[in-house]
mmCIF file of C-alpha atoms in Angstrom:
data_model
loop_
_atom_site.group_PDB
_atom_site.id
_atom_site.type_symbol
_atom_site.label_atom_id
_atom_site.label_comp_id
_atom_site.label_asym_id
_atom_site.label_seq_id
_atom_site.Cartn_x
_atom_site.Cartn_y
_atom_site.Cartn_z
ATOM 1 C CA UNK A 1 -16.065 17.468 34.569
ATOM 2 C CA UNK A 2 -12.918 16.157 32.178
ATOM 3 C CA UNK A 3 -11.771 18.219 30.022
ATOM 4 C CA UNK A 4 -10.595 17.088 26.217
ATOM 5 C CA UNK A 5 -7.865 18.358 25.355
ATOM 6 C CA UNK A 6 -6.741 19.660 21.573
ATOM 7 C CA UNK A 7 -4.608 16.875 19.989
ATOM 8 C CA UNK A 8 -2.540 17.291 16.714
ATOM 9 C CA UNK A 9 -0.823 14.838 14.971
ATOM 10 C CA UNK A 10 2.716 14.445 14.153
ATOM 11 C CA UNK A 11 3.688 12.243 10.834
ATOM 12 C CA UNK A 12 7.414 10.539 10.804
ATOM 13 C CA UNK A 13 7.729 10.384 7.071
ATOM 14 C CA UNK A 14 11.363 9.343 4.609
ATOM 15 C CA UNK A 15 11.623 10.144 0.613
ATOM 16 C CA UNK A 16 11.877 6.337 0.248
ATOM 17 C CA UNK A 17 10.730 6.624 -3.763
ATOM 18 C CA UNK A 18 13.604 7.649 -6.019
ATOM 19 C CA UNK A 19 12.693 10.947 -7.504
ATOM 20 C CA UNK A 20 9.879 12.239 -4.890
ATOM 21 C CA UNK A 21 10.325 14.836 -2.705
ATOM 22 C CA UNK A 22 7.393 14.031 -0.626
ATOM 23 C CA UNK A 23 6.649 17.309 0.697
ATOM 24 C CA UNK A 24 6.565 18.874 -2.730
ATOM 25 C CA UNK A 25 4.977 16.608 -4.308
ATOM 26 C CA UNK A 26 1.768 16.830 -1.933
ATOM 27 C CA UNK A 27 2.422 21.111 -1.624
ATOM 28 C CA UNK A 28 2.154 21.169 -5.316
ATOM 29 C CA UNK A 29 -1.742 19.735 -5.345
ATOM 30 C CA UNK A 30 -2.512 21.571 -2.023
ATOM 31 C CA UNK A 31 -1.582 24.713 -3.966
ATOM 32 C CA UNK A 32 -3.071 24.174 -7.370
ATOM 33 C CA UNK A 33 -6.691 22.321 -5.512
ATOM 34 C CA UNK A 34 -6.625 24.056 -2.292
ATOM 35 C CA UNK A 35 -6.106 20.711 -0.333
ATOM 36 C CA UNK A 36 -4.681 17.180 -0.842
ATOM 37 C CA UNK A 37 -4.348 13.743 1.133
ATOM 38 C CA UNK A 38 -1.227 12.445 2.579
ATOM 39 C CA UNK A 39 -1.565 8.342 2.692
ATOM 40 C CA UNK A 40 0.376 7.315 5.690
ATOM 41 C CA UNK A 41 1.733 3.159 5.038
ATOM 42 C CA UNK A 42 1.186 0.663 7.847
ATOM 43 C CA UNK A 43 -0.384 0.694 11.297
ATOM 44 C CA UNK A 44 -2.681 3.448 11.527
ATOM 45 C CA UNK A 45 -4.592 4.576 14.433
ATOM 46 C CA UNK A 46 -7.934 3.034 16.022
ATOM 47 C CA UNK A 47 -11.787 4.052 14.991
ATOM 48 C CA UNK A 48 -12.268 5.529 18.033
ATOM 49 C CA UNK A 49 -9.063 8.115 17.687
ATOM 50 C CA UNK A 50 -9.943 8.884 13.953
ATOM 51 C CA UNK A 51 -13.467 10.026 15.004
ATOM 52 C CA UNK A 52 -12.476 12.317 17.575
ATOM 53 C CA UNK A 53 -9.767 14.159 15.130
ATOM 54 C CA UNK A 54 -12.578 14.443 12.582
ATOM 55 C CA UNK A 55 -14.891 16.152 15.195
ATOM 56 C CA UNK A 56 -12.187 18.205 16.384
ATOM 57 C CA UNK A 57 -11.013 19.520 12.923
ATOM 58 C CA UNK A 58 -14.532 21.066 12.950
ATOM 59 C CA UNK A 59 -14.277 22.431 15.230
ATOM 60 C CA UNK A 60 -10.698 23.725 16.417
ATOM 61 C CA UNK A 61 -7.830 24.672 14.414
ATOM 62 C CA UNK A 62 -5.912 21.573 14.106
ATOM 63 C CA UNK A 63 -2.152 20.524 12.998
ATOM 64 C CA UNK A 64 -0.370 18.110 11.274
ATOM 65 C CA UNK A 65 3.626 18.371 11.675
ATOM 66 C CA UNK A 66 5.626 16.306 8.838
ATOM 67 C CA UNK A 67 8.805 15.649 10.462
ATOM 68 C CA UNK A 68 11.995 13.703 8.999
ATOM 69 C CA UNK A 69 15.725 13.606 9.863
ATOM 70 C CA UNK A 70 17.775 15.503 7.809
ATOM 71 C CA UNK A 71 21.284 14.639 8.943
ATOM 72 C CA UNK A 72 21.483 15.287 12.477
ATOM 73 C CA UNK A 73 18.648 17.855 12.732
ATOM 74 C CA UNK A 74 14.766 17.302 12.156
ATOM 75 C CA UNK A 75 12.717 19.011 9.667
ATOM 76 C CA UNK A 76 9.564 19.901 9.892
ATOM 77 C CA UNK A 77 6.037 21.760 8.027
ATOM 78 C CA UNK A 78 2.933 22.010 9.264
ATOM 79 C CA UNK A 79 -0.264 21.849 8.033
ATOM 80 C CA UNK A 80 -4.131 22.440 9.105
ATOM 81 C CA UNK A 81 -5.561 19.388 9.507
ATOM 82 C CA UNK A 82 -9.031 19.350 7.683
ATOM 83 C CA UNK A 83 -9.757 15.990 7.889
ATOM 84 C CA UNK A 84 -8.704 12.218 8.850
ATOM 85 C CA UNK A 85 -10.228 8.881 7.977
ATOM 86 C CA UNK A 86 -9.331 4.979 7.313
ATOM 87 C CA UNK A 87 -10.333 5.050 3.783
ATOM 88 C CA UNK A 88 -9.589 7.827 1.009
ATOM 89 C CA UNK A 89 -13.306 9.447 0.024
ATOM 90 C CA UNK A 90 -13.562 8.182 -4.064
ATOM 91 C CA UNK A 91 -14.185 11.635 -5.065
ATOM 92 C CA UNK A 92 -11.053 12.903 -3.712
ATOM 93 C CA UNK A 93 -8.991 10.399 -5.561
ATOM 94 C CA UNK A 94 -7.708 13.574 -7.527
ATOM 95 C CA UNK A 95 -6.103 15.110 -4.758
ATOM 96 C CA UNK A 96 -3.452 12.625 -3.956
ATOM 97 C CA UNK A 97 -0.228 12.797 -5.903
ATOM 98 C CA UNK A 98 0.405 10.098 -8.703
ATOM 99 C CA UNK A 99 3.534 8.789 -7.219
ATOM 100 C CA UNK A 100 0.954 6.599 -5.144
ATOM 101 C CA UNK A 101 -0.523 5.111 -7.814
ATOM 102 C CA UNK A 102 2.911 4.753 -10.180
ATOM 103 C CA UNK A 103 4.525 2.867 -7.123
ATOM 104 C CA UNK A 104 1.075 1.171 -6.408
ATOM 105 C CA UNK A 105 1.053 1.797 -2.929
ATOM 106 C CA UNK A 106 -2.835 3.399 -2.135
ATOM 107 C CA UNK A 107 -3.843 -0.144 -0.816
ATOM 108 C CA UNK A 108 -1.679 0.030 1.369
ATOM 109 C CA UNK A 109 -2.283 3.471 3.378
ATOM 110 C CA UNK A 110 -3.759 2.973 6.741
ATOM 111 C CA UNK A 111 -4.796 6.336 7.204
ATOM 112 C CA UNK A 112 -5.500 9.323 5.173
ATOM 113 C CA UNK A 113 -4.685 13.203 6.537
ATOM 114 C CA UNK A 114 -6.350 15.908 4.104
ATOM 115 C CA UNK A 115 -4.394 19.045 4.694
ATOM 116 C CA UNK A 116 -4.229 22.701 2.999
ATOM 117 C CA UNK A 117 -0.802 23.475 2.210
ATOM 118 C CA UNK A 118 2.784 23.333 4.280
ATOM 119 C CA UNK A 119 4.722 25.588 6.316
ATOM 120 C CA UNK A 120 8.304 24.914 7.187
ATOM 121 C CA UNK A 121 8.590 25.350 11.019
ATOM 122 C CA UNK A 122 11.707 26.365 12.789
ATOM 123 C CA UNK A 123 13.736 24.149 13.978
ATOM 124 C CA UNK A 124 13.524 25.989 17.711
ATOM 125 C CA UNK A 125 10.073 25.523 17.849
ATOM 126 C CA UNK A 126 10.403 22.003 17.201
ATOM 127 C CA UNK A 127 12.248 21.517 20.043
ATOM 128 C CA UNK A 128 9.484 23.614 21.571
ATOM 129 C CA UNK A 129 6.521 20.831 21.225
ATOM 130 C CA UNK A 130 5.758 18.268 23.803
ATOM 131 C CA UNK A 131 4.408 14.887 23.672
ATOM 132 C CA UNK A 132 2.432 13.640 26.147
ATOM 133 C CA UNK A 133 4.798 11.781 28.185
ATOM 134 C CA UNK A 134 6.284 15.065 28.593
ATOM 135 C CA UNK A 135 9.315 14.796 26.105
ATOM 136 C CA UNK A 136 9.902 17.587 23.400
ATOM 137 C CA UNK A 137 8.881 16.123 20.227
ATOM 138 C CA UNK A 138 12.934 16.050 18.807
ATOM 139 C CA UNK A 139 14.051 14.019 22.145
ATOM 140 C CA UNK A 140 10.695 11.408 21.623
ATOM 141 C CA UNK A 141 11.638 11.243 17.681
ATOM 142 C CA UNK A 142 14.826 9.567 18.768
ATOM 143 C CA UNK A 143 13.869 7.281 21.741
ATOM 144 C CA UNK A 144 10.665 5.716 19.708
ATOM 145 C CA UNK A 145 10.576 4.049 16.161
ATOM 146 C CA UNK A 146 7.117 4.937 15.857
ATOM 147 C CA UNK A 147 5.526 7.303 12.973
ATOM 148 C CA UNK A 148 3.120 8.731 14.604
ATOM 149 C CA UNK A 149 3.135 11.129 17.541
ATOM 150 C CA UNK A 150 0.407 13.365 19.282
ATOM 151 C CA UNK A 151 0.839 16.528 20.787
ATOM 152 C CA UNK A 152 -1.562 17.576 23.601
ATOM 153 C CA UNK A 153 -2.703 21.189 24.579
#
């Protein structure tokens, strides 16, 4: 019998718009609604994968790390994961922050991430969490370009 294993996610992200502070801007919603979508821009991640997070987040605690280069080190919160999908629910529209709509980018999020809140996470413990090619996340964060990462346990 195969066993599944638990799979977070791991979000590459930049404060590309002048004036956002992307974590605070989505903490500050989180805080004040209890929850709030993070869009991510470009190539998101197949049907298939999105399906099986959204099962799993009902039923096992599940992460999302934000992670971003700060100098020479990486930074990093986490997040539970409550929920994952291709297109933002139209009743949630409230819980994203408005810098999407004032730079007009919400068509062109891939994939959406609903999330309660952030935690800053040591930088050991970074250093700490594998990918499944068996790298520790900081040393794959530097050999791949991509934004998004799993972690396997």
């Amino acid at each position: 019998m195969k066993t599944t294993l638990k799979r977070d996610v791991v979000l590459r992200y930049t404060d590309k718009y002048e004036g956002v502070d992307t974590i605070k801007e989505h903490a500050a919603i989180a805080k004040s609604q209890g929850a709030v979508w993070i869009g991510k821009i470009g190539r998101g991640i197949g049907a298939g994968s999105i399906k099986k997070l959204r099962e799993q987040c009902v039923l096992v605690d599940t992460k999302l790390y934000m992670v971003r280069r700060v100098n020479a080190e990486y930074e990093c919160f986490e997040s539970k994961l409550l929920d994952i999908c291709g297109d933002l629910p139209s009743k949630d529209k409230a819980l994203v922050p408005q810098y999407y709509r004032e730079n007009n980018i919400m068509n062109f999020v891939q994939l959406w991430l609903k999330v309660d809140g952030f935690e800053k996470v040591d930088s050991q413990r970074v250093r700490e969490l594998v990918v499944p090619s068996g790298l520790n996340l900081v040393d794959a964060l530097k050999k791949s370009p991509a934004s998004i990462f799993f972690l396997e346990n």
